[in-house]
Amino acid sequence: MKFLDSAKIYLKSGDGGNGCCAFRHEKYIEFGGPSGGNGGRGGDVVFEALPNLNTLIDFRYQQHFRAENGHHGQGKDCTGAKGENLVIKVPIGTEIVAEDGETVIKDMLVPYEQFTIAKGGDGGLGNASFKTSSNQAPRKTTPGFPGEEMWVWLRLKIIADVGLVGFPNAGKSTFLSAVTSARPKIADYPFTTLHPNLGIAKVDNDEMLIADIPGLIEGAHEGIGLGDRFLKHVERCSVLMHLIDGTEEDVGSRYKAIRKEIKLYSKTLASKPEIIGLNKIDALDEETIQKKVAEIQKAARKKPLIISAVARQGTDELLRKLLPYVLKERTIKLEQQQNTVFEDD
């Protein structure tokens, strides 16, 4: 399945049905009077967040969505049927953004949450609704009201516990395959990862969802390389895991370059907790490792953990360092959801 995290679609709710002009014609009833029913209401356009979806690929093949129109009124005071609602299913973490590309209409974060974005038009009135004491045989009706229509952007932001960041070939995909059941593409050339990969890592009696995004390079905020378009997939993470290739000559400057790109992208993302991992230590001797650790500690003002993803050295310790941040964030989100439920009650 291809990964698609952005799509522009057209939405149209149903038009209301027209009112009916009819008169009652029955034997032995001389003056039956008006009996035209009202039109039915048009269907709504509704978004629903589903946990079993992880891409917007369906919207590549269909961009126009229209709810059913309301049915017209009929004689014998019969109101037209309401149009069926159109339910559009999206992954959890999908933002619905206005056509301007900036105004967020709704953020679909809760499983099975539904959001009505376009309401159907009201039905028109039949001539029975215009009957008065002075006008007992009206022929007036009104047409149904048109539904709402709009273009919106759908932007998927993956909801993961841990976000992997770093330069291309820092070993992020190797780390993901080492600690989870995910099998991302791994090769010895830059930009092997072209779209985000997800994996679930087990830590003692807990689990955490890890997102691996394509590598960043200096100037990513200006569109260099694959740009910073995938950084949105780690915006919702509890903690960032910054992997640095230990075989690089100047690991301190490599760290600063990635941090600069993150800060230029979002101050909120830059303020998230960060764990640093010095990767590929299996290719270094002890003296070189200590030198690299000192360089990173000077640049980041924190000591990195030394690991080898390919040899699975230090990976369990790194996961245990990440877990407290994940559990803390889960507790905060649970409390927020409970408070929201109490407010609704």
mmCIF file of C-alpha atoms in Angstrom:
data_model
loop_
_atom_site.group_PDB
_atom_site.id
_atom_site.type_symbol
_atom_site.label_atom_id
_atom_site.label_comp_id
_atom_site.label_asym_id
_atom_site.label_seq_id
_atom_site.Cartn_x
_atom_site.Cartn_y
_atom_site.Cartn_z
ATOM 1 C CA MET A 1 0.000 0.000 0.000
ATOM 2 C CA LYS A 2 1.335 3.422 -0.927
ATOM 3 C CA PHE A 3 1.646 6.057 1.782
ATOM 4 C CA LEU A 4 -0.266 9.279 1.137
ATOM 5 C CA ASP A 5 -0.435 11.935 3.845
ATOM 6 C CA SER A 6 -2.101 14.835 2.017
ATOM 7 C CA ALA A 7 -5.114 15.137 -0.272
ATOM 8 C CA LYS A 8 -7.488 17.840 -1.496
ATOM 9 C CA ILE A 9 -11.132 16.845 -1.891
ATOM 10 C CA TYR A 10 -14.459 18.419 -2.847
ATOM 11 C CA LEU A 11 -17.461 18.044 -0.526
ATOM 12 C CA LYS A 12 -21.129 18.665 -1.278
ATOM 13 C CA SER A 13 -23.974 17.992 1.130
ATOM 14 C CA GLY A 14 -27.383 17.055 -0.237
ATOM 15 C CA ASP A 15 -29.897 19.607 -1.502
ATOM 16 C CA GLY A 16 -33.285 19.702 0.155
ATOM 17 C CA GLY A 17 -36.241 18.243 -1.738
ATOM 18 C CA ASN A 18 -38.859 20.530 -3.288
ATOM 19 C CA GLY A 19 -42.252 21.018 -1.729
ATOM 20 C CA CYS A 20 -45.234 19.454 -3.509
ATOM 21 C CA CYS A 21 -48.391 21.113 -4.813
ATOM 22 C CA ALA A 22 -51.278 18.659 -4.535
ATOM 23 C CA PHE A 23 -54.955 18.575 -3.545
ATOM 24 C CA ARG A 24 -56.958 15.897 -1.817
ATOM 25 C CA HIS A 25 -59.338 14.138 -4.194
ATOM 26 C CA GLU A 26 -61.618 11.596 -2.522
ATOM 27 C CA LYS A 27 -65.144 10.473 -3.127
ATOM 28 C CA TYR A 28 -67.771 12.235 -1.025
ATOM 29 C CA ILE A 29 -65.248 14.860 0.071
ATOM 30 C CA GLU A 30 -66.186 17.964 -1.846
ATOM 31 C CA PHE A 31 -63.500 20.305 -0.583
ATOM 32 C CA GLY A 32 -60.444 18.155 0.098
ATOM 33 C CA GLY A 33 -58.029 21.048 0.354
ATOM 34 C CA PRO A 34 -54.276 21.171 -0.217
ATOM 35 C CA SER A 35 -52.284 18.023 0.570
ATOM 36 C CA GLY A 36 -48.803 18.723 -0.791
ATOM 37 C CA GLY A 37 -46.065 17.532 1.555
ATOM 38 C CA ASN A 38 -42.746 19.155 2.367
ATOM 39 C CA GLY A 39 -39.481 18.116 0.770
ATOM 40 C CA GLY A 40 -36.976 15.977 2.660
ATOM 41 C CA ARG A 41 -33.742 17.311 4.111
ATOM 42 C CA GLY A 42 -30.516 16.701 2.218
ATOM 43 C CA GLY A 43 -27.881 14.339 3.598
ATOM 44 C CA ASP A 44 -24.943 15.596 5.675
ATOM 45 C CA VAL A 45 -21.255 15.045 4.959
ATOM 46 C CA VAL A 46 -19.662 13.403 8.005
ATOM 47 C CA PHE A 47 -16.042 12.471 8.744
ATOM 48 C CA GLU A 48 -15.283 9.450 10.929
ATOM 49 C CA ALA A 49 -11.851 8.596 12.400
ATOM 50 C CA LEU A 50 -10.976 4.902 12.239
ATOM 51 C CA PRO A 51 -7.998 3.262 14.003
ATOM 52 C CA ASN A 52 -7.460 0.626 11.307
ATOM 53 C CA LEU A 53 -6.542 3.169 8.595
ATOM 54 C CA ASN A 54 -3.032 4.603 8.238
ATOM 55 C CA THR A 55 -2.958 6.383 4.880
ATOM 56 C CA LEU A 56 -5.048 8.702 2.700
ATOM 57 C CA ILE A 57 -4.397 6.632 -0.415
ATOM 58 C CA ASP A 58 -8.147 6.193 -1.121
ATOM 59 C CA PHE A 59 -8.454 9.917 -1.798
ATOM 60 C CA ARG A 60 -5.997 9.687 -4.688
ATOM 61 C CA TYR A 61 -8.613 7.822 -6.706
ATOM 62 C CA GLN A 62 -11.692 9.762 -5.598
ATOM 63 C CA GLN A 63 -11.683 13.501 -4.929
ATOM 64 C CA HIS A 64 -15.394 14.397 -5.201
ATOM 65 C CA PHE A 65 -17.883 13.424 -2.505
ATOM 66 C CA ARG A 66 -21.603 14.231 -2.625
ATOM 67 C CA ALA A 67 -24.294 13.298 -0.120
ATOM 68 C CA GLU A 68 -27.724 12.237 -1.320
ATOM 69 C CA ASN A 69 -30.314 14.918 -2.060
ATOM 70 C CA GLY A 70 -33.535 15.005 -0.099
ATOM 71 C CA HIS A 71 -36.576 13.520 -1.842
ATOM 72 C CA HIS A 72 -39.399 15.755 -3.059
ATOM 73 C CA GLY A 73 -42.649 16.039 -1.141
ATOM 74 C CA GLN A 74 -45.684 14.103 -2.355
ATOM 75 C CA GLY A 75 -49.435 14.263 -2.189
ATOM 76 C CA LYS A 76 -51.502 13.076 0.771
ATOM 77 C CA ASP A 77 -49.315 15.242 3.013
ATOM 78 C CA CYS A 78 -46.345 12.918 2.502
ATOM 79 C CA THR A 79 -43.006 14.470 3.410
ATOM 80 C CA GLY A 80 -40.104 13.489 1.197
ATOM 81 C CA ALA A 81 -37.494 11.113 2.581
ATOM 82 C CA LYS A 82 -34.279 12.533 4.036
ATOM 83 C CA GLY A 83 -31.158 12.078 1.968
ATOM 84 C CA GLU A 84 -28.617 9.549 3.233
ATOM 85 C CA ASN A 85 -25.652 10.988 5.095
ATOM 86 C CA LEU A 86 -22.255 10.503 3.454
ATOM 87 C CA VAL A 87 -19.693 9.154 5.939
ATOM 88 C CA ILE A 88 -16.066 9.648 4.875
ATOM 89 C CA LYS A 89 -13.636 7.444 6.782
ATOM 90 C CA VAL A 90 -10.179 8.823 7.596
ATOM 91 C CA PRO A 91 -7.254 7.661 9.775
ATOM 92 C CA ILE A 92 -6.902 8.899 13.339
ATOM 93 C CA GLY A 93 -4.682 11.976 13.363
ATOM 94 C CA THR A 94 -6.144 13.480 10.187
ATOM 95 C CA GLU A 95 -6.474 17.249 10.130
ATOM 96 C CA ILE A 96 -9.305 18.748 8.090
ATOM 97 C CA VAL A 97 -8.002 22.056 6.777
ATOM 98 C CA ALA A 98 -9.829 24.798 4.861
ATOM 99 C CA GLU A 99 -9.016 25.496 1.217
ATOM 100 C CA ASP A 100 -6.587 28.248 2.230
ATOM 101 C CA GLY A 101 -4.312 25.512 3.554
ATOM 102 C CA GLU A 102 -3.924 27.139 6.979
ATOM 103 C CA THR A 103 -7.236 27.180 8.866
ATOM 104 C CA VAL A 104 -7.720 23.897 10.743
ATOM 105 C CA ILE A 105 -11.408 23.024 10.797
ATOM 106 C CA LYS A 106 -11.142 19.814 12.826
ATOM 107 C CA ASP A 107 -8.441 17.515 14.148
ATOM 108 C CA MET A 108 -9.652 13.899 14.201
ATOM 109 C CA LEU A 109 -7.865 12.452 17.232
ATOM 110 C CA VAL A 110 -10.446 10.228 18.961
ATOM 111 C CA PRO A 111 -11.178 6.716 17.613
ATOM 112 C CA TYR A 112 -14.613 6.457 15.938
ATOM 113 C CA GLU A 113 -15.192 10.174 16.470
ATOM 114 C CA GLN A 114 -17.620 11.710 13.957
ATOM 115 C CA PHE A 115 -17.662 15.293 12.739
ATOM 116 C CA THR A 116 -20.333 16.853 10.529
ATOM 117 C CA ILE A 117 -18.578 19.300 8.227
ATOM 118 C CA ALA A 118 -21.432 20.100 5.808
ATOM 119 C CA LYS A 119 -25.110 19.995 6.689
ATOM 120 C CA GLY A 120 -27.720 19.105 4.126
ATOM 121 C CA GLY A 121 -30.154 21.718 2.872
ATOM 122 C CA ASP A 122 -33.645 21.964 4.389
ATOM 123 C CA GLY A 123 -36.570 20.709 2.374
ATOM 124 C CA GLY A 124 -38.991 23.076 0.665
ATOM 125 C CA LEU A 125 -42.562 23.612 1.848
ATOM 126 C CA GLY A 126 -45.558 22.001 0.170
ATOM 127 C CA ASN A 127 -48.756 23.909 -0.508
ATOM 128 C CA ALA A 128 -50.397 22.386 2.609
ATOM 129 C CA SER A 129 -48.069 24.547 4.702
ATOM 130 C CA PHE A 130 -49.526 27.741 3.172
ATOM 131 C CA LYS A 131 -53.178 26.997 3.936
ATOM 132 C CA THR A 132 -54.883 29.776 5.894
ATOM 133 C CA SER A 133 -58.425 30.718 6.720
ATOM 134 C CA SER A 134 -58.405 33.259 3.920
ATOM 135 C CA ASN A 135 -56.547 31.096 1.389
ATOM 136 C CA GLN A 136 -57.765 27.548 1.656
ATOM 137 C CA ALA A 137 -56.517 26.401 -1.744
ATOM 138 C CA PRO A 138 -52.967 27.730 -2.048
ATOM 139 C CA ARG A 139 -50.791 26.693 -4.950
ATOM 140 C CA LYS A 140 -47.631 28.108 -3.503
ATOM 141 C CA THR A 141 -44.619 25.864 -2.822
ATOM 142 C CA THR A 142 -40.958 26.514 -2.154
ATOM 143 C CA PRO A 143 -37.929 24.704 -3.543
ATOM 144 C CA GLY A 144 -35.475 22.890 -1.312
ATOM 145 C CA PHE A 145 -32.466 24.766 0.028
ATOM 146 C CA PRO A 146 -29.107 23.929 -1.548
ATOM 147 C CA GLY A 147 -26.536 21.989 0.468
ATOM 148 C CA GLU A 148 -23.120 23.288 1.467
ATOM 149 C CA GLU A 149 -20.132 22.758 -0.798
ATOM 150 C CA MET A 150 -16.435 23.303 -0.221
ATOM 151 C CA TRP A 151 -12.913 22.173 -0.998
ATOM 152 C CA VAL A 152 -10.846 20.970 1.971
ATOM 153 C CA TRP A 153 -7.377 19.591 2.563
ATOM 154 C CA LEU A 154 -6.865 16.359 4.468
ATOM 155 C CA ARG A 155 -3.487 16.170 6.203
ATOM 156 C CA LEU A 156 -2.467 13.064 8.068
ATOM 157 C CA LYS A 157 -0.207 13.403 11.100
ATOM 158 C CA ILE A 158 0.781 10.026 12.454
ATOM 159 C CA ILE A 159 0.058 9.536 16.149
ATOM 160 C CA ALA A 160 3.167 7.801 17.515
ATOM 161 C CA ASP A 161 4.841 7.719 20.919
ATOM 162 C CA VAL A 162 8.419 8.156 19.699
ATOM 163 C CA GLY A 163 9.684 10.033 16.652
ATOM 164 C CA LEU A 164 13.003 9.062 15.055
ATOM 165 C CA VAL A 165 14.970 11.982 13.598
ATOM 166 C CA GLY A 166 18.445 12.319 12.165
ATOM 167 C CA PHE A 167 20.472 12.580 8.987
ATOM 168 C CA PRO A 168 20.022 10.061 6.183
ATOM 169 C CA ASN A 169 21.926 6.819 6.849
ATOM 170 C CA ALA A 170 22.061 7.487 10.595
ATOM 171 C CA GLY A 171 20.611 4.008 11.117
ATOM 172 C CA LYS A 172 17.012 4.954 11.923
ATOM 173 C CA SER A 173 15.446 2.238 9.771
ATOM 174 C CA THR A 174 17.917 -0.318 11.113
ATOM 175 C CA PHE A 175 16.990 0.666 14.668
ATOM 176 C CA LEU A 176 13.282 0.367 13.857
ATOM 177 C CA SER A 177 13.754 -3.115 12.401
ATOM 178 C CA ALA A 178 15.886 -4.141 15.399
ATOM 179 C CA VAL A 179 13.397 -3.189 18.124
ATOM 180 C CA THR A 180 10.087 -3.790 16.299
ATOM 181 C CA SER A 181 8.572 -6.180 13.773
ATOM 182 C CA ALA A 182 8.639 -3.488 11.072
ATOM 183 C CA ARG A 183 10.707 -4.241 7.991
ATOM 184 C CA PRO A 184 11.581 -0.903 6.367
ATOM 185 C CA LYS A 185 13.892 -0.736 3.386
ATOM 186 C CA ILE A 186 17.548 -0.626 4.457
ATOM 187 C CA ALA A 187 20.440 0.215 2.121
ATOM 188 C CA ASP A 188 23.832 1.942 2.158
ATOM 189 C CA TYR A 189 22.743 5.058 0.262
ATOM 190 C CA PRO A 190 20.967 8.240 1.420
ATOM 191 C CA PHE A 191 17.175 8.623 1.421
ATOM 192 C CA THR A 192 16.432 4.917 1.472
ATOM 193 C CA THR A 193 13.332 5.828 3.495
ATOM 194 C CA LEU A 194 10.954 7.818 1.291
ATOM 195 C CA HIS A 195 7.895 7.771 3.543
ATOM 196 C CA PRO A 196 7.274 7.274 7.291
ATOM 197 C CA ASN A 197 7.440 3.767 8.747
ATOM 198 C CA LEU A 198 5.806 2.606 11.957
ATOM 199 C CA GLY A 199 6.686 -0.147 14.399
ATOM 200 C CA ILE A 200 5.620 -1.251 17.878
ATOM 201 C CA ALA A 201 8.434 -1.876 20.347
ATOM 202 C CA LYS A 202 7.905 -3.938 23.500
ATOM 203 C CA VAL A 203 9.560 -2.592 26.633
ATOM 204 C CA ASP A 204 9.170 -4.854 29.675
ATOM 205 C CA ASN A 205 5.376 -4.947 30.140
ATOM 206 C CA ASP A 206 4.605 -1.909 27.965
ATOM 207 C CA GLU A 207 4.558 -1.063 24.296
ATOM 208 C CA MET A 208 5.366 2.087 22.346
ATOM 209 C CA LEU A 209 4.703 3.102 18.763
ATOM 210 C CA ILE A 210 7.811 4.386 16.966
ATOM 211 C CA ALA A 211 7.700 6.492 13.784
ATOM 212 C CA ASP A 212 10.699 6.593 11.461
ATOM 213 C CA ILE A 213 10.637 9.529 9.038
ATOM 214 C CA PRO A 214 12.889 10.197 6.030
ATOM 215 C CA GLY A 215 16.244 11.704 6.974
ATOM 216 C CA LEU A 216 16.763 15.438 7.255
ATOM 217 C CA ILE A 217 19.677 17.375 5.816
ATOM 218 C CA GLU A 218 20.870 20.931 6.268
ATOM 219 C CA GLY A 219 18.493 23.287 4.457
ATOM 220 C CA ALA A 220 15.518 20.920 4.719
ATOM 221 C CA HIS A 221 13.268 23.816 5.767
ATOM 222 C CA GLU A 222 13.961 25.342 2.338
ATOM 223 C CA GLY A 223 12.990 22.133 0.550
ATOM 224 C CA ILE A 224 16.505 20.720 0.132
ATOM 225 C CA GLY A 225 16.542 16.924 -0.015
ATOM 226 C CA LEU A 226 13.080 15.640 0.837
ATOM 227 C CA GLY A 227 12.457 18.853 2.774
ATOM 228 C CA ASP A 228 10.765 18.949 6.171
ATOM 229 C CA ARG A 229 7.294 17.841 5.026
ATOM 230 C CA PHE A 230 7.530 14.634 7.061
ATOM 231 C CA LEU A 231 8.327 16.389 10.344
ATOM 232 C CA LYS A 232 4.592 16.798 10.895
ATOM 233 C CA HIS A 233 4.468 13.059 11.582
ATOM 234 C CA VAL A 234 6.503 13.475 14.760
ATOM 235 C CA GLU A 235 4.676 16.594 16.005
ATOM 236 C CA ARG A 236 2.337 14.461 18.128
ATOM 237 C CA CYS A 237 5.106 12.275 19.592
ATOM 238 C CA SER A 238 5.801 12.207 23.317
ATOM 239 C CA VAL A 239 9.576 12.227 22.836
ATOM 240 C CA LEU A 240 12.095 12.571 20.022
ATOM 241 C CA MET A 241 14.884 10.076 19.544
ATOM 242 C CA HIS A 242 17.779 11.719 17.736
ATOM 243 C CA LEU A 243 20.100 9.164 16.159
ATOM 244 C CA ILE A 244 23.588 10.238 15.123
ATOM 245 C CA ASP A 245 25.929 8.227 12.929
ATOM 246 C CA GLY A 246 29.045 7.549 15.021
ATOM 247 C CA THR A 247 31.196 7.091 11.916
ATOM 248 C CA GLU A 248 30.756 10.745 10.936
ATOM 249 C CA GLU A 249 33.778 12.973 11.543
ATOM 250 C CA ASP A 250 32.061 15.944 13.248
ATOM 251 C CA VAL A 251 29.139 14.496 15.199
ATOM 252 C CA GLY A 252 28.646 17.723 17.155
ATOM 253 C CA SER A 253 27.920 19.795 14.049
ATOM 254 C CA ARG A 254 25.641 17.037 12.722
ATOM 255 C CA TYR A 255 23.593 17.265 15.888
ATOM 256 C CA LYS A 256 23.357 21.061 15.689
ATOM 257 C CA ALA A 257 22.323 20.956 12.025
ATOM 258 C CA ILE A 258 19.314 18.714 12.725
ATOM 259 C CA ARG A 259 18.290 20.750 15.762
ATOM 260 C CA LYS A 260 18.418 23.893 13.649
ATOM 261 C CA GLU A 261 16.066 22.385 11.066
ATOM 262 C CA ILE A 262 13.647 21.267 13.780
ATOM 263 C CA LYS A 263 13.600 24.738 15.388
ATOM 264 C CA LEU A 264 13.020 26.428 12.036
ATOM 265 C CA TYR A 265 10.129 24.073 11.382
ATOM 266 C CA SER A 266 8.344 24.366 14.735
ATOM 267 C CA LYS A 267 9.211 25.739 18.162
ATOM 268 C CA THR A 268 6.679 23.331 19.665
ATOM 269 C CA LEU A 269 8.466 20.363 18.117
ATOM 270 C CA ALA A 270 11.838 21.700 19.222
ATOM 271 C CA SER A 271 10.624 21.914 22.835
ATOM 272 C CA LYS A 272 9.762 18.214 23.041
ATOM 273 C CA PRO A 273 11.934 15.954 25.202
ATOM 274 C CA GLU A 274 14.847 14.440 23.315
ATOM 275 C CA ILE A 275 16.981 11.354 23.814
ATOM 276 C CA ILE A 276 20.218 11.204 21.804
ATOM 277 C CA GLY A 277 21.653 7.952 20.557
ATOM 278 C CA LEU A 278 25.175 7.607 19.162
ATOM 279 C CA ASN A 279 24.734 4.777 16.664
ATOM 280 C CA LYS A 280 27.121 2.373 14.871
ATOM 281 C CA ILE A 281 29.510 1.990 17.808
ATOM 282 C CA ASP A 282 30.311 -1.521 16.578
ATOM 283 C CA ALA A 283 32.491 0.164 13.926
ATOM 284 C CA LEU A 284 34.456 2.249 16.477
ATOM 285 C CA ASP A 285 37.083 1.575 19.100
ATOM 286 C CA GLU A 286 36.627 2.608 22.728
ATOM 287 C CA GLU A 287 38.794 5.721 22.500
ATOM 288 C CA THR A 288 36.926 7.021 19.454
ATOM 289 C CA ILE A 289 33.577 6.330 21.115
ATOM 290 C CA GLN A 290 34.509 8.413 24.165
ATOM 291 C CA LYS A 291 35.692 11.227 21.912
ATOM 292 C CA LYS A 292 32.404 11.216 19.971
ATOM 293 C CA VAL A 293 30.390 11.166 23.189
ATOM 294 C CA ALA A 294 32.294 14.210 24.470
ATOM 295 C CA GLU A 295 31.669 16.100 21.208
ATOM 296 C CA ILE A 296 27.931 15.460 21.343
ATOM 297 C CA GLN A 297 27.754 16.268 25.057
ATOM 298 C CA LYS A 298 29.407 19.615 24.378
ATOM 299 C CA ALA A 299 27.019 20.433 21.515
ATOM 300 C CA ALA A 300 23.812 19.144 23.122
ATOM 301 C CA ARG A 301 24.626 19.713 26.806
ATOM 302 C CA LYS A 302 23.474 16.184 27.528
ATOM 303 C CA LYS A 303 25.176 12.812 27.368
ATOM 304 C CA PRO A 304 24.121 10.525 24.517
ATOM 305 C CA LEU A 305 23.456 6.815 24.856
ATOM 306 C CA ILE A 306 25.805 4.623 22.839
ATOM 307 C CA ILE A 307 24.138 1.941 20.748
ATOM 308 C CA SER A 308 24.579 -0.283 17.755
ATOM 309 C CA ALA A 309 21.272 -0.942 16.073
ATOM 310 C CA VAL A 310 22.673 -3.597 13.743
ATOM 311 C CA ALA A 311 24.331 -5.468 16.636
ATOM 312 C CA ARG A 312 21.459 -4.661 19.007
ATOM 313 C CA GLN A 313 23.783 -3.236 21.617
ATOM 314 C CA GLY A 314 22.249 -0.719 24.026
ATOM 315 C CA THR A 315 18.868 -0.722 22.265
ATOM 316 C CA ASP A 316 16.959 -2.059 25.290
ATOM 317 C CA GLU A 317 18.506 0.580 27.552
ATOM 318 C CA LEU A 318 17.540 3.280 25.060
ATOM 319 C CA LEU A 319 13.939 2.070 24.953
ATOM 320 C CA ARG A 320 13.765 2.137 28.751
ATOM 321 C CA LYS A 321 14.967 5.744 28.684
ATOM 322 C CA LEU A 322 12.150 6.636 26.283
ATOM 323 C CA LEU A 323 9.381 4.835 28.181
ATOM 324 C CA PRO A 324 8.873 7.323 31.094
ATOM 325 C CA TYR A 325 8.202 10.170 28.645
ATOM 326 C CA VAL A 326 5.677 8.012 26.784
ATOM 327 C CA LEU A 327 3.848 6.965 29.950
ATOM 328 C CA LYS A 328 3.755 10.546 31.239
ATOM 329 C CA GLU A 329 2.211 11.803 28.002
ATOM 330 C CA ARG A 330 -0.367 8.997 28.025
ATOM 331 C CA THR A 331 -1.408 9.949 31.562
ATOM 332 C CA ILE A 332 -1.837 13.594 30.541
ATOM 333 C CA LYS A 333 -3.929 12.666 27.492
ATOM 334 C CA LEU A 334 -6.096 10.308 29.578
ATOM 335 C CA GLU A 335 -6.794 13.060 32.107
ATOM 336 C CA GLN A 336 -7.677 15.483 29.314
ATOM 337 C CA GLN A 337 -10.123 12.989 27.803
ATOM 338 C CA GLN A 338 -11.754 12.374 31.196
ATOM 339 C CA ASN A 339 -12.127 16.117 31.789
ATOM 340 C CA THR A 340 -13.697 16.499 28.355
ATOM 341 C CA VAL A 341 -16.227 13.745 29.146
ATOM 342 C CA PHE A 342 -17.155 15.422 32.451
ATOM 343 C CA GLU A 343 -17.616 18.789 30.740
ATOM 344 C CA ASP A 344 -19.919 17.213 28.127
ATOM 345 C CA ASP A 345 -21.977 15.591 30.891
#
